[in-house]
Amino acid sequence: MSEQALNDAIDFDPDALRDRYREERDKRLRTDGNEQYVEIKGQYAHYLEDPYVEERIERDPLTDEVDVVVVGGGFGGLLAGARLREAGVKNLRMIEKGGEFGGTWYWNRYPGAACDIESYVYLPLLEETGFMPVEKYTRAPEILEHSKRIAKKYDLYNNAALQTEVEEVRWNESLQRWIIKTNRGDAMKAKFVIMSNGPLHRPKLPGIKGVESFKGHTFHTSRWDYAYTGGSPAGGLTKLKGKRVGIIGTGATAVQCVPHLAEGADELYVFQRTPSSIDVRNNRETDWDWAKSLEPGWHKHRMENFNILVSGGFASEDLVNDGWTEIIRNLLFIASQGDNKNLSPEKLAEIAELADFKKMEQVRSRVDEVIKDPEIAEALKPWYRQFCKRPCFHDEYLAAFNKPNVHLIDTNGQGVEKITETSIIANGQEYEVDCLIYATGFEVGTDYTRRSGYELYGRDGKSLTDTWSDGIQSLYGMNVRGFPNVFIMGGAQAGFTANYPHLLEEQSNHIAWVINEADKRQASTIEPSEEGQSAWVDRVLEKAVMRTKFLEECTPGYYNNEGKASERSGQNAPYGGGSVEYFEILDKWRNEGEMSGLELN
Ligand code: NDP
């Protein structure tokens, strides 16, 4: 690429942006990392109560035996259940804490809740269920309905244990079975256990001084209290009339509910530590002619196309063509301004950074276009690379700050100072509120078993927490030595993708294949070999380098362990080779059919 062509393609000062990004990150770096948050238990336990259950299910404790127990009724569990049914598994039990299937979408019903990954790639099993979402970006109620549709189609209600929380999973060597204990007094047995507890499952509170003392009404966004606010996920929070509401947090959740709070409350105070990047959403109705024209296999093809593009790969077409894939279009544009053949990885990284600057400049200029007050506009601008934090896409969030009843309380990266019985204190100022809403997200970097809410005891009674005390050990993120016949669905040591259900789809196919194969080969247990597991961990560590470097430069958040990298960060992270490569590894492994790295007994 000629320097001239490159200069023509960029209309910003990269050095100035680099400096600004660093300055904004440094301002937010803190030594306590994840410790800054309060674990929701004890005096805070009421924040976890399920406000959505209409009637408690009464049943006797279960002490029977099933072939497979699936913990978690969200997309991961539903996909695993569906693929196992397809593989002929009949004796299957889904265990779910909530009163329904749906997982994330069971809990997150806050006003405006919706998914901003395109619905045609986000929703699983569209071809299998014959369902087509009504809009390009689906809303939470439609997703919840789709979860129920999947459960019905694959007969997953049958034998399910809903409103049931697992408390312990323990291997019984003489029986060669897992014993699963729950809060319903169950002690059921299972040959296989699949755990799909959800990556953003356990809400967290900020460890702000005085957080326990607030006497007004309060709740976390994942347990929305419609009895207090009125309205529904579609909005209409009429009971907030006459009320002063404070919301802490400005992540993807707050972005979706703030416009509705702005509509309903008399006064709304939005406490911001770091602004989100808010790009165009442009939702629209599904083009039904297009939907009818789709050929079998379209869903997988579209998911793969999206995943390649958002993973920084190249594809000849961009089927989804939205704000997620735009960065790659910028990258291609910049790269095409000269000789783009045989670019070194360093040059490619440089171009990717420029494409990112270009994208974020556009996001920042949108703030200026929408916000009337220049001071507020400045405070709403994000200064970091697009994928340092979860990018957001919304067409009403920014405009809400033009309303006279909406007050942005920007804390210049420092967060809220203190909470009292009646108020929130930030920047030395006190804001009295009737209702305080925590949009402060979910635990990510804490121990797996703390997040799942139960311990797993494998061979010789050794716990998973102890086994992983020096970092995660696994084969492909799914199987762990010492824990025969257990499968973990999730992102650690697996391929990260912005379209999380895509990962769950690939993992569920893999798990169903392994269970089916173990059955065919009459194995009573499968478990990673010492060598198989350590080879995968070594590969994860080796590939962690590039991603670690990127994340170090980022402003703190849950993507980079709150800016506090630890020795375990690389090992506990997603596979650094990316999801495209990870899916290929799994696919190749199954095609080879040797089950290498696993011991079958
Ligand atoms: P996040 O973890 O993304 O956001 C938490 C927010 O709380 C951040 O803005 C954080 O600021 C702020 N915060 C934390 N502590 C303090 C403090 N002491 N004072 C002030 N602010 C504080 O949680 P969300 O629930 O918003 O989103 C979680 C994830 O869920 C998303 O990242 C996304 O993956 C998913 N999601 C997806 C949606 C979709 O459309 N598909 C919609 C909603 C959520 P800071 O940034 O400085 O840490």
XYZ file of C-alpha atoms in Angstrom, residues 127-128 294-304 319:
14
model
C -34.910 -24.108 9.720
C -35.659 -27.024 12.046
C -34.265 -18.982 1.063
C -32.827 -22.350 0.129
C -32.283 -25.182 2.630
C -29.000 -24.703 4.487
C -29.311 -20.898 4.402
C -29.221 -20.508 8.170
C -25.868 -22.195 8.742
C -24.435 -20.395 5.727
C -25.559 -16.998 7.032
C -24.285 -17.685 10.552
C -20.908 -18.692 9.187
C -25.023 -11.140 4.031
